mmCIF file of C-alpha atoms in Angstrom:
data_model
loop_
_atom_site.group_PDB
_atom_site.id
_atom_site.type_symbol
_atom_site.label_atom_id
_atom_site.label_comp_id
_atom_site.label_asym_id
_atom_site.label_seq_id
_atom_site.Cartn_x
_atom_site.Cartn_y
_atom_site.Cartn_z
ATOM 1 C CA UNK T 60 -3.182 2.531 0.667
ATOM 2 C CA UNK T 61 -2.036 1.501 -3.021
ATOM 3 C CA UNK T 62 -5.428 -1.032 -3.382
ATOM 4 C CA UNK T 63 -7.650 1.408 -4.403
ATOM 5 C CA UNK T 64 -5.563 2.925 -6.821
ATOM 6 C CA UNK T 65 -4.468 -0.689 -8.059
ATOM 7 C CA UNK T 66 -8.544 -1.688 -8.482
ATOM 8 C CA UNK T 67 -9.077 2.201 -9.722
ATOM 9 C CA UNK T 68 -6.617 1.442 -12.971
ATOM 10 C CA UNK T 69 -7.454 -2.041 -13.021
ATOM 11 C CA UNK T 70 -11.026 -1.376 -13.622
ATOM 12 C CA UNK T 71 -10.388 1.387 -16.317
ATOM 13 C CA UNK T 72 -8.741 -1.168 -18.512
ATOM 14 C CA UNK T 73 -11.206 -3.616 -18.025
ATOM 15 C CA UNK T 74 -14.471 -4.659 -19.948
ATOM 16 C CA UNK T 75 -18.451 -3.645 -19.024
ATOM 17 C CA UNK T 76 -18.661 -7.794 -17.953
ATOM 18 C CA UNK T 77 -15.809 -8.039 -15.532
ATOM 19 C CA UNK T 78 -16.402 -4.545 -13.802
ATOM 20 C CA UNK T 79 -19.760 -6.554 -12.515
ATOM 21 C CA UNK T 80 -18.258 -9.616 -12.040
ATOM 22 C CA UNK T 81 -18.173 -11.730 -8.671
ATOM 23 C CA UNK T 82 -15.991 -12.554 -7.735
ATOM 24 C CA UNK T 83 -14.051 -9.615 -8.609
ATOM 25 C CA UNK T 84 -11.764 -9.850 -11.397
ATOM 26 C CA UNK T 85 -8.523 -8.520 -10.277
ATOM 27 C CA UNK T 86 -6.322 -8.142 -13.454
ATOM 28 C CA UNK T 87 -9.203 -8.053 -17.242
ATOM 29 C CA UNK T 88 -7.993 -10.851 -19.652
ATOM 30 C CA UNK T 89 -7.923 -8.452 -22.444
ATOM 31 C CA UNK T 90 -6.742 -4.709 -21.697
ATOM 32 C CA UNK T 91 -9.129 -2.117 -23.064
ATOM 33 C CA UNK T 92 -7.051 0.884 -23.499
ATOM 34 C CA UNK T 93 -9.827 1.871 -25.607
ATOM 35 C CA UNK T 94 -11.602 2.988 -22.433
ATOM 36 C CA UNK T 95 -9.718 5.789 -22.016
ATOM 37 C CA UNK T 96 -9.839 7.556 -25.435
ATOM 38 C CA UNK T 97 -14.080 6.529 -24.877
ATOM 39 C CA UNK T 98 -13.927 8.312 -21.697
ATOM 40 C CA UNK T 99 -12.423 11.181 -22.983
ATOM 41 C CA UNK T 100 -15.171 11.751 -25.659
ATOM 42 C CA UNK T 101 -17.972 11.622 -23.705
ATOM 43 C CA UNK T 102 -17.903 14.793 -21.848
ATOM 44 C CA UNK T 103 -15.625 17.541 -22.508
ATOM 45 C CA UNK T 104 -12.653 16.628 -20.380
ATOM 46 C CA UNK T 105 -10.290 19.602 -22.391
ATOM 47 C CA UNK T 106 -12.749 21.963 -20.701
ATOM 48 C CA UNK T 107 -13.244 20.802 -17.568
ATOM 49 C CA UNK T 108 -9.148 20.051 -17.423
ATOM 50 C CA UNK T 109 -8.247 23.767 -18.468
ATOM 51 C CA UNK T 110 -10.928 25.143 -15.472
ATOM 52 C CA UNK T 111 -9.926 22.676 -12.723
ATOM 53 C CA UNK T 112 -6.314 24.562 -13.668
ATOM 54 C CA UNK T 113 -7.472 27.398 -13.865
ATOM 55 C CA UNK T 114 -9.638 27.157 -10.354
ATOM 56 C CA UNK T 115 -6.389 25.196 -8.788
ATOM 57 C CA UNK T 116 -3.576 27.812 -9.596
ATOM 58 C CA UNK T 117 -5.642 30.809 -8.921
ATOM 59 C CA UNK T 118 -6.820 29.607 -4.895
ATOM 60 C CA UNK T 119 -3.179 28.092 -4.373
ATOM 61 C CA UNK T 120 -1.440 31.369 -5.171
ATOM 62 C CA UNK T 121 -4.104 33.580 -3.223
ATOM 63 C CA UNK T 122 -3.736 31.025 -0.172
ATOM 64 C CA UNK T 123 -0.783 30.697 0.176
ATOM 65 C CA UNK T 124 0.367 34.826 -0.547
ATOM 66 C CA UNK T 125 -2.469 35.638 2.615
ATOM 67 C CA UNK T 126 -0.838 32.748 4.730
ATOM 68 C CA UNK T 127 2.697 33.859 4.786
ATOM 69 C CA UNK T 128 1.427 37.677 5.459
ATOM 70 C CA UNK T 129 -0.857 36.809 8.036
ATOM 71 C CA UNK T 130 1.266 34.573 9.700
ATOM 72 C CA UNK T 131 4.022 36.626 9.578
ATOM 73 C CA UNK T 132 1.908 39.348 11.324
ATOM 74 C CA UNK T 133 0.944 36.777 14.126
ATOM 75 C CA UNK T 134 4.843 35.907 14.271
ATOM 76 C CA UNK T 135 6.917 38.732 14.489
ATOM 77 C CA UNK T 136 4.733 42.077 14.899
ATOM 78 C CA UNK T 137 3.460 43.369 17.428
ATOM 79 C CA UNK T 138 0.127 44.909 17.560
ATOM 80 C CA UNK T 139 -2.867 45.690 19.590
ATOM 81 C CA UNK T 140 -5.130 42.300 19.887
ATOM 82 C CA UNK T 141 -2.648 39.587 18.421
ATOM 83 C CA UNK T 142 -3.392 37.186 20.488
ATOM 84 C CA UNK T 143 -7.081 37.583 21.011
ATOM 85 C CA UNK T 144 -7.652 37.828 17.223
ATOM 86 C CA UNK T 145 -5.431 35.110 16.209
ATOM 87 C CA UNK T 146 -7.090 32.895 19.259
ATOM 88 C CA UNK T 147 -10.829 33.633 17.302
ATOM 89 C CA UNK T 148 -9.294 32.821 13.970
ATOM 90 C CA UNK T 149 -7.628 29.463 15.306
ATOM 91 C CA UNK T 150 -11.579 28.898 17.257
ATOM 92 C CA UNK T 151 -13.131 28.852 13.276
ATOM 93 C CA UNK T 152 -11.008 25.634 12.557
ATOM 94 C CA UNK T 153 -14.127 24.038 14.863
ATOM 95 C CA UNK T 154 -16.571 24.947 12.401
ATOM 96 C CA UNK T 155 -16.865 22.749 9.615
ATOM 97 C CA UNK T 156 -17.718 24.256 6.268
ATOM 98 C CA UNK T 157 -20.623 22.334 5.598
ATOM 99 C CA UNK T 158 -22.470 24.945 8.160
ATOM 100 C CA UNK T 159 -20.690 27.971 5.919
ATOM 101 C CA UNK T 160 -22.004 26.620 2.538
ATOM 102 C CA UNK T 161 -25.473 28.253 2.909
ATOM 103 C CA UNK T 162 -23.970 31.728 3.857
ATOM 104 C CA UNK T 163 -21.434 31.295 1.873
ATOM 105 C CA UNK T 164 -23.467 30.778 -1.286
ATOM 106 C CA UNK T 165 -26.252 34.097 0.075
ATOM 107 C CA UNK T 166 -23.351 35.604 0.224
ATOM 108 C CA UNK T 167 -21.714 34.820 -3.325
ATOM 109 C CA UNK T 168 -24.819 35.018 -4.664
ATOM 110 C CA UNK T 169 -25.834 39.024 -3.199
ATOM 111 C CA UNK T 170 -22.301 40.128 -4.704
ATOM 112 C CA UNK T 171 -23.632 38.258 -8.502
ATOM 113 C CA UNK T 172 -20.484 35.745 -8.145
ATOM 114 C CA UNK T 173 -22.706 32.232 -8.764
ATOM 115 C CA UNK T 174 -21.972 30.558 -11.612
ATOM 116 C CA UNK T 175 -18.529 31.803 -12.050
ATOM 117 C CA UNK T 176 -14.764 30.930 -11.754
ATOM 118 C CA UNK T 177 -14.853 33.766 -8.680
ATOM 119 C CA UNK T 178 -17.636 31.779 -6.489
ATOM 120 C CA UNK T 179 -14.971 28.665 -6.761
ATOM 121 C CA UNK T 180 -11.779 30.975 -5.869
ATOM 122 C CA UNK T 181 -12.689 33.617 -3.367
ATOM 123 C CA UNK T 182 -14.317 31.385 -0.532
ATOM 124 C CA UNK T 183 -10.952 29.480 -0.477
ATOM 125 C CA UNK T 184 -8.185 32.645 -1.202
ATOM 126 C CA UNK T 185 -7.269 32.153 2.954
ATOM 127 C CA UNK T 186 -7.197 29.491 5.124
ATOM 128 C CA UNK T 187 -6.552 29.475 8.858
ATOM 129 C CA UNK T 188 -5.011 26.092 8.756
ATOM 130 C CA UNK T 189 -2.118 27.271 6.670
ATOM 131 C CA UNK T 190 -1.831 30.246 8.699
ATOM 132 C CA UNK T 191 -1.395 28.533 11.707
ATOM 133 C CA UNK T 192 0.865 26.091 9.905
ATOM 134 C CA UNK T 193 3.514 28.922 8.618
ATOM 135 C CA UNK T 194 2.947 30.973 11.629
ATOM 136 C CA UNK T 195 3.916 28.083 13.877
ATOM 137 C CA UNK T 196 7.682 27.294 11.451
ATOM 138 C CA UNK T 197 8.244 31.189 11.667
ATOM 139 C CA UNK T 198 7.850 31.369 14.924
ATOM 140 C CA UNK T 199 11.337 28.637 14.859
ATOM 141 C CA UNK T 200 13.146 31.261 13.292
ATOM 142 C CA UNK T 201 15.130 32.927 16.055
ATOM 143 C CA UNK T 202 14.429 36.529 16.795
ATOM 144 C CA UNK T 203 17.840 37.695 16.367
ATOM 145 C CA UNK T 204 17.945 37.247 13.557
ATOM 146 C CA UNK T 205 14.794 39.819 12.796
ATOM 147 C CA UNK T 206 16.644 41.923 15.265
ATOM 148 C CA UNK T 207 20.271 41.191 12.832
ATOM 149 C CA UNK T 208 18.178 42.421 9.815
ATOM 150 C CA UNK T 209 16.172 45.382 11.157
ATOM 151 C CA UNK T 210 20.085 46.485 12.194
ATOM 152 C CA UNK T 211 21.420 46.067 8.975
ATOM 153 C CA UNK T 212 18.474 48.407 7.339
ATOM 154 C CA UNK T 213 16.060 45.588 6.121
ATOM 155 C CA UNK T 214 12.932 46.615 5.903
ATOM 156 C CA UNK T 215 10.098 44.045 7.090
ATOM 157 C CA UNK T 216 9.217 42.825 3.872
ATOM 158 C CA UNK T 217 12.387 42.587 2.724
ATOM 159 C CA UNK T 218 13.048 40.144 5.824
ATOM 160 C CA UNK T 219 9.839 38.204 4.494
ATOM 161 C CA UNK T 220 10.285 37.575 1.172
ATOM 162 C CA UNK T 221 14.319 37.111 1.556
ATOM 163 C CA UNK T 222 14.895 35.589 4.592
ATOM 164 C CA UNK T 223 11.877 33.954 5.865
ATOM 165 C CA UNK T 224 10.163 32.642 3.536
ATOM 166 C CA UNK T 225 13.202 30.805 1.631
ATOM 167 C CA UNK T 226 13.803 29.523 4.999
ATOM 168 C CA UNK T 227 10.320 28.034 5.680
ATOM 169 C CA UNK T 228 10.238 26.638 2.210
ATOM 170 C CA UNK T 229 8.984 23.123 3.219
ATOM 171 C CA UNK T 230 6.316 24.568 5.287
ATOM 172 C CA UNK T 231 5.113 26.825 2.195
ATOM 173 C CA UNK T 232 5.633 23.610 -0.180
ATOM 174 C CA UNK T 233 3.473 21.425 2.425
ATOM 175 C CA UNK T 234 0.702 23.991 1.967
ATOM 176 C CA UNK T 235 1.073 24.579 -1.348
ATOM 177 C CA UNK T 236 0.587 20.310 -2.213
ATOM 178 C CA UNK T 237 -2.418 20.687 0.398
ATOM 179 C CA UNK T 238 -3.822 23.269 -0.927
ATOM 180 C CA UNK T 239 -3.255 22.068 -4.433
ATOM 181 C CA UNK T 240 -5.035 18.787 -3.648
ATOM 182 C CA UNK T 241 -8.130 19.866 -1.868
ATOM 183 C CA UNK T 242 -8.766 22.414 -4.960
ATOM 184 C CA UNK T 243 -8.409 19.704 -7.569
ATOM 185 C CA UNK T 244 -10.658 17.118 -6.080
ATOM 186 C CA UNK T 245 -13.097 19.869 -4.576
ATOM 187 C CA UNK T 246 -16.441 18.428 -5.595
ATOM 188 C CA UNK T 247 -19.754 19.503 -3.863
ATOM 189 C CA UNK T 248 -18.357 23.135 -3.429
ATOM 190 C CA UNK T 249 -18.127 23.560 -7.306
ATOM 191 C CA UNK T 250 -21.452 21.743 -8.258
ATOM 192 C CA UNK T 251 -23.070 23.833 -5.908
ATOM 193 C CA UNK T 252 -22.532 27.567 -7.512
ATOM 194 C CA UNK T 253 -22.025 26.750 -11.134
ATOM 195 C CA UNK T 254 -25.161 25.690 -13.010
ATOM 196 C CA UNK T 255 -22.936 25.488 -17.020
ATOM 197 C CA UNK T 256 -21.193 22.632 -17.818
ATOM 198 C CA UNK T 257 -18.288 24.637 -19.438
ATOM 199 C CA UNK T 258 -17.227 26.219 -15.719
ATOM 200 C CA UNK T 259 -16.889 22.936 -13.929
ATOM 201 C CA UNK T 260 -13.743 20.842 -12.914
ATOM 202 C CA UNK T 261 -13.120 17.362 -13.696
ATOM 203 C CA UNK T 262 -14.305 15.951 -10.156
ATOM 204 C CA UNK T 263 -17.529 17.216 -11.277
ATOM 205 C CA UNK T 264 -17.299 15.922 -14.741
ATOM 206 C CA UNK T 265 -17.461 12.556 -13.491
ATOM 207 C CA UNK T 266 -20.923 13.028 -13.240
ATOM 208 C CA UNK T 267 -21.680 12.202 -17.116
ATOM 209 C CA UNK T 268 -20.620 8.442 -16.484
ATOM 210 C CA UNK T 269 -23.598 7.681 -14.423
ATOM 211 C CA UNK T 270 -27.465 7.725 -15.919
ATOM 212 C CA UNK T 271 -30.550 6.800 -15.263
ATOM 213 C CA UNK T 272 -29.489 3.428 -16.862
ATOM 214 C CA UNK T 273 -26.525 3.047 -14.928
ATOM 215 C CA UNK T 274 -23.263 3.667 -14.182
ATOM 216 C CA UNK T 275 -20.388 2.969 -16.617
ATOM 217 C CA UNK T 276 -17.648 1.932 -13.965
ATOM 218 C CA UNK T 277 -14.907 0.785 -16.466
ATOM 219 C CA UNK T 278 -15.344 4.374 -17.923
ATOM 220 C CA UNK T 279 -16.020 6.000 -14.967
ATOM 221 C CA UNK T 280 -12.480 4.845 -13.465
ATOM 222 C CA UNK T 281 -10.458 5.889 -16.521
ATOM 223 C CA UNK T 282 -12.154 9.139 -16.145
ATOM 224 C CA UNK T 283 -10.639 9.468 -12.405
ATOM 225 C CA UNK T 284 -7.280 7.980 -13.333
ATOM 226 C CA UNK T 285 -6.922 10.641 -15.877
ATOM 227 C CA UNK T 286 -8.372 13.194 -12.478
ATOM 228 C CA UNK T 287 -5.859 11.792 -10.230
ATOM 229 C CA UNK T 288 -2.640 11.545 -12.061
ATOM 230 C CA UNK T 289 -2.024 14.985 -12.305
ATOM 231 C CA UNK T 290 -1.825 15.289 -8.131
ATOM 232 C CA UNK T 291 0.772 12.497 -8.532
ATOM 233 C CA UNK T 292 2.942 13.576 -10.358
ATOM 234 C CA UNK T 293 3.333 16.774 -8.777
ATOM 235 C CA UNK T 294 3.125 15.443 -5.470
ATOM 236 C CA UNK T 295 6.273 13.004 -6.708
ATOM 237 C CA UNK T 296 8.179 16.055 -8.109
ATOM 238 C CA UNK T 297 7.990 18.117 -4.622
ATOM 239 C CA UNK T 298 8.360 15.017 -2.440
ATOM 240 C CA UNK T 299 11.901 15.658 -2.302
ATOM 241 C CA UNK T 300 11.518 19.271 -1.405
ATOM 242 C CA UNK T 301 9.687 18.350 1.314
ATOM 243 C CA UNK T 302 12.332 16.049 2.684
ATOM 244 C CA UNK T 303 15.004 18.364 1.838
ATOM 245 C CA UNK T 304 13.053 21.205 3.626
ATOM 246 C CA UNK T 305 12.661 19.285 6.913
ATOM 247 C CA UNK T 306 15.825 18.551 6.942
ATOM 248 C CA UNK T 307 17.730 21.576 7.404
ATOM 249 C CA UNK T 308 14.862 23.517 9.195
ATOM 250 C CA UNK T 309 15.764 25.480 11.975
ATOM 251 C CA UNK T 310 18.352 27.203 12.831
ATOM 252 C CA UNK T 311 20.483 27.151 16.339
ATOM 253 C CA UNK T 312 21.852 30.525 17.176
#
């Protein structure tokens, strides 16, 4: 699992030569740091960095605010069709979204969304995944204690927001990194509706290290170190609430 991240920095340091070399050169002779600062000037990266945020933040937050209502719906109310509804929403999951693309985009592009931040948010503001993930975890929480609340005047979104959901924080934090990830490395979605280079993400900006002349690999690979260290550090700062979640989920009453 760590290899191709090893080769990935190990070939962003390295020169044109021994990124075609065979056999493969493993560790350059002489670190080009230079690469990096190259990389960075030859496509705006400050652009592309402040979208991909921008893209990121917005689809996380709508995701995961629709998952923890739906799935709170499918959890603890009851209401005509539950089952049967949430049995054709868990059915889509089948469907990959290479078939939704083209309808997707007809769609997008009837409403005069293409070539715009919205056509990379609103396709991906719900997800049945992460409903069925946070439905499943508040489906753990015992029903007495919805019953304990409703007693003690709570309304239901009270009991959501105060009770639930800070209970089903690693659940929410697991589709949160998910989420977080998919958004940030989405790449044929993105290239699809926008048509300026000033709306697209980094995966996308990749593109302007490989011409018709070639591809610059060495530059190419600091460009995606510089993509991918932003996942890891987050991902390393919310590790622990992940562990920490797991860990006292449930509760025996």
């Amino acid at each position: 699992m760590i290899l191709p991240f090893f080769w990935m920095v190990s070939t962003s340091i390295k020169t044109t030569g021994e990124t075609l070399a065979i056999p493969p050169v493993w560790l350059p002779e002489n670190w080009q740091w230079s690469n990096y600062e190259t990389a960075l000037t030859m496509a705006p990266f400050d652009q592309y960095f402040i979208n991909s945020v921008i893209i990121t933040l917005s689809s996380t937050i709508g995701e995961v605010i629709t998952s923890i209502l739906a799935a709170f719906a499918f959890s603890k109310l009851q209401f005509f069709g539950k089952n049967i509804l949430f049995t054709i929403l868990i059915s889509t999951m089948m469907v990959p979204f290479e078939l939704l693309m083209i309808p997707t985009y007809l769609t997008l592009s009837k409403m005069g969304m293409i070539n715009s931040y919205w056509a990379m948010i609103i396709p991906f503001l719900a997800s049945v995944f992460s409903v069925f993930l946070l439905k499943q975890n508040f489906e753990a929480v015992p029903k007495q204690l919805y019953y304990a609340a409703k007693v003690d005047g709570a309304s239901d979104w009270r009991f959501l927001w105060q009770i639930l959901v800070p209970m089903s924080k690693s659940s929410i934090v697991t589709v949160v990194i998910l989420k977080m990830i998919g958004s940030w490395n989405s790449f044929m979605w993105p290239l699809m509706v926008t048509n300026e280079t000033h709306l697209r993400p980094l995966p996308v900006g990749l593109q302007a290290f490989t011409t018709e002349a070639g591809t610059y690999f060495e530059l190419l690979m600091a460009a995606a170190t510089i993509v991918v260290l932003p996942m890891i550090i987050i991902y390393l700062f919310l590790q622990k609430y992940i562990i920490k979640g797991i860990s006292n989920t449930g509760v025996k009453g």
